Amino acid sequence: KKLRMVRNVVRQGRVVRITAEAIELEQGRLGLEPNTLIVDCAGDGLPKRPAVPVFSSGKITVQSVILCQQTFSAAIIAHVECMDEKS
């Protein structure tokens, strides 16, 4: 029901490029007013990265250890770092 309230739907393909003047799409261009704020949600928020050790040589590499759970993964890494060897 709420989706039907959305106005100005643009169906011209995927985003190709965003400039200060326009959002360029596969099948067109959407002009922008000066000082328009663009929040780009088109990028890959979870790109596949090579596996690396979380803990190595005094370094902690914060990364996703549970798929699609970045915040929880960071909390787990912090918890493990705070544990003593007896835990």
PDB file of C-alpha atoms in Angstrom:
ATOM      1  CA  LYS A   1       0.000   0.000   0.000  1.00  0.00           C
ATOM      2  CA  LYS A   2       2.795   2.432   0.890  1.00  0.00           C
ATOM      3  CA  LEU A   3       4.624   1.693  -2.372  1.00  0.00           C
ATOM      4  CA  ARG A   4       1.691   3.078  -4.316  1.00  0.00           C
ATOM      5  CA  MET A   5       2.384   6.456  -2.681  1.00  0.00           C
ATOM      6  CA  VAL A   6       5.818   6.723  -4.327  1.00  0.00           C
ATOM      7  CA  ARG A   7       5.840   9.420  -7.013  1.00  0.00           C
ATOM      8  CA  ASN A   8       8.278  10.125  -9.831  1.00  0.00           C
ATOM      9  CA  VAL A   9       9.228   6.508 -10.516  1.00  0.00           C
ATOM     10  CA  VAL A  10      11.959   6.338 -13.177  1.00  0.00           C
ATOM     11  CA  ARG A  11      12.261   3.147 -15.209  1.00  0.00           C
ATOM     12  CA  GLN A  12      15.191   3.709 -17.542  1.00  0.00           C
ATOM     13  CA  GLY A  13      17.478   0.878 -16.545  1.00  0.00           C
ATOM     14  CA  ARG A  14      20.337   0.689 -14.097  1.00  0.00           C
ATOM     15  CA  VAL A  15      22.489   3.577 -12.938  1.00  0.00           C
ATOM     16  CA  VAL A  16      25.540   3.996 -15.168  1.00  0.00           C
ATOM     17  CA  ARG A  17      27.009   7.121 -13.598  1.00  0.00           C
ATOM     18  CA  ILE A  18      26.111   9.936 -11.212  1.00  0.00           C
ATOM     19  CA  THR A  19      27.440  13.448 -11.805  1.00  0.00           C
ATOM     20  CA  ALA A  20      26.659  16.829 -10.253  1.00  0.00           C
ATOM     21  CA  GLU A  21      24.278  17.514 -13.152  1.00  0.00           C
ATOM     22  CA  ALA A  22      22.501  14.196 -13.721  1.00  0.00           C
ATOM     23  CA  ILE A  23      21.960  10.553 -12.961  1.00  0.00           C
ATOM     24  CA  GLU A  24      22.871   8.724 -16.154  1.00  0.00           C
ATOM     25  CA  LEU A  25      20.903   5.529 -16.713  1.00  0.00           C
ATOM     26  CA  GLU A  26      21.154   2.751 -19.286  1.00  0.00           C
ATOM     27  CA  GLN A  27      18.214   4.163 -21.218  1.00  0.00           C
ATOM     28  CA  GLY A  28      18.169   7.841 -20.363  1.00  0.00           C
ATOM     29  CA  ARG A  29      19.223  10.639 -18.114  1.00  0.00           C
ATOM     30  CA  LEU A  30      17.630  12.256 -15.076  1.00  0.00           C
ATOM     31  CA  GLY A  31      18.658  15.898 -14.636  1.00  0.00           C
ATOM     32  CA  LEU A  32      19.386  17.180 -11.123  1.00  0.00           C
ATOM     33  CA  GLU A  33      18.830  20.548  -9.492  1.00  0.00           C
ATOM     34  CA  PRO A  34      21.942  22.294  -8.102  1.00  0.00           C
ATOM     35  CA  ASN A  35      22.982  21.059  -4.626  1.00  0.00           C
ATOM     36  CA  THR A  36      20.889  17.883  -4.901  1.00  0.00           C
ATOM     37  CA  LEU A  37      21.906  15.218  -2.388  1.00  0.00           C
ATOM     38  CA  ILE A  38      22.160  11.739  -3.916  1.00  0.00           C
ATOM     39  CA  VAL A  39      22.204   8.640  -1.730  1.00  0.00           C
ATOM     40  CA  ASP A  40      23.622   5.915  -3.963  1.00  0.00           C
ATOM     41  CA  CYS A  41      22.280   2.520  -2.958  1.00  0.00           C
ATOM     42  CA  ALA A  42      23.161   0.936  -6.292  1.00  0.00           C
ATOM     43  CA  GLY A  43      26.616  -0.276  -5.280  1.00  0.00           C
ATOM     44  CA  ASP A  44      27.448  -3.719  -3.973  1.00  0.00           C
ATOM     45  CA  GLY A  45      27.355  -3.315  -0.213  1.00  0.00           C
ATOM     46  CA  LEU A  46      28.713  -6.800   0.361  1.00  0.00           C
ATOM     47  CA  PRO A  47      31.384  -7.436  -2.243  1.00  0.00           C
ATOM     48  CA  LYS A  48      33.068 -10.835  -2.141  1.00  0.00           C
ATOM     49  CA  ARG A  49      36.528 -10.456  -0.665  1.00  0.00           C
ATOM     50  CA  PRO A  50      39.340 -12.931  -0.170  1.00  0.00           C
ATOM     51  CA  ALA A  51      39.372 -14.663   3.201  1.00  0.00           C
ATOM     52  CA  VAL A  52      42.013 -13.323   5.593  1.00  0.00           C
ATOM     53  CA  PRO A  53      42.692 -14.143   9.242  1.00  0.00           C
ATOM     54  CA  VAL A  54      40.779 -11.914  11.656  1.00  0.00           C
ATOM     55  CA  PHE A  55      43.647 -11.932  14.173  1.00  0.00           C
ATOM     56  CA  SER A  56      47.242 -11.779  12.913  1.00  0.00           C
ATOM     57  CA  SER A  57      50.501 -10.157  14.080  1.00  0.00           C
ATOM     58  CA  GLY A  58      48.910  -7.672  16.466  1.00  0.00           C
ATOM     59  CA  LYS A  59      46.364  -6.691  13.823  1.00  0.00           C
ATOM     60  CA  ILE A  60      42.588  -7.197  13.825  1.00  0.00           C
ATOM     61  CA  THR A  61      40.885  -7.277  10.417  1.00  0.00           C
ATOM     62  CA  VAL A  62      37.232  -6.431  11.003  1.00  0.00           C
ATOM     63  CA  GLN A  63      35.165  -8.281   8.420  1.00  0.00           C
ATOM     64  CA  SER A  64      31.931 -10.156   7.992  1.00  0.00           C
ATOM     65  CA  VAL A  65      32.214 -13.505   9.776  1.00  0.00           C
ATOM     66  CA  ILE A  66      28.476 -14.198   9.522  1.00  0.00           C
ATOM     67  CA  LEU A  67      26.847 -13.559   6.135  1.00  0.00           C
ATOM     68  CA  CYS A  68      24.937 -10.243   5.955  1.00  0.00           C
ATOM     69  CA  GLN A  69      25.539  -9.487   9.632  1.00  0.00           C
ATOM     70  CA  GLN A  70      28.317  -6.863   9.681  1.00  0.00           C
ATOM     71  CA  THR A  71      27.341  -5.320  13.019  1.00  0.00           C
ATOM     72  CA  PHE A  72      26.970  -8.705  14.719  1.00  0.00           C
ATOM     73  CA  SER A  73      30.250  -9.866  13.146  1.00  0.00           C
ATOM     74  CA  ALA A  74      32.043  -6.838  14.610  1.00  0.00           C
ATOM     75  CA  ALA A  75      30.531  -7.567  18.028  1.00  0.00           C
ATOM     76  CA  ILE A  76      31.661 -11.214  17.874  1.00  0.00           C
ATOM     77  CA  ILE A  77      35.206 -10.180  16.898  1.00  0.00           C
ATOM     78  CA  ALA A  78      35.299  -7.681  19.791  1.00  0.00           C
ATOM     79  CA  HIS A  79      34.004 -10.332  22.201  1.00  0.00           C
ATOM     80  CA  VAL A  80      36.664 -12.839  21.129  1.00  0.00           C
ATOM     81  CA  GLU A  81      39.379 -10.178  21.431  1.00  0.00           C
ATOM     82  CA  CYS A  82      38.272  -9.396  25.012  1.00  0.00           C
ATOM     83  CA  MET A  83      38.232 -13.038  26.126  1.00  0.00           C
ATOM     84  CA  ASP A  84      41.147 -14.362  28.132  1.00  0.00           C
ATOM     85  CA  GLU A  85      42.790 -17.662  27.251  1.00  0.00           C
ATOM     86  CA  LYS A  86      40.849 -19.499  30.006  1.00  0.00           C
ATOM     87  CA  SER A  87      37.450 -18.639  28.498  1.00  0.00           C
TER      88      SER A  87
END
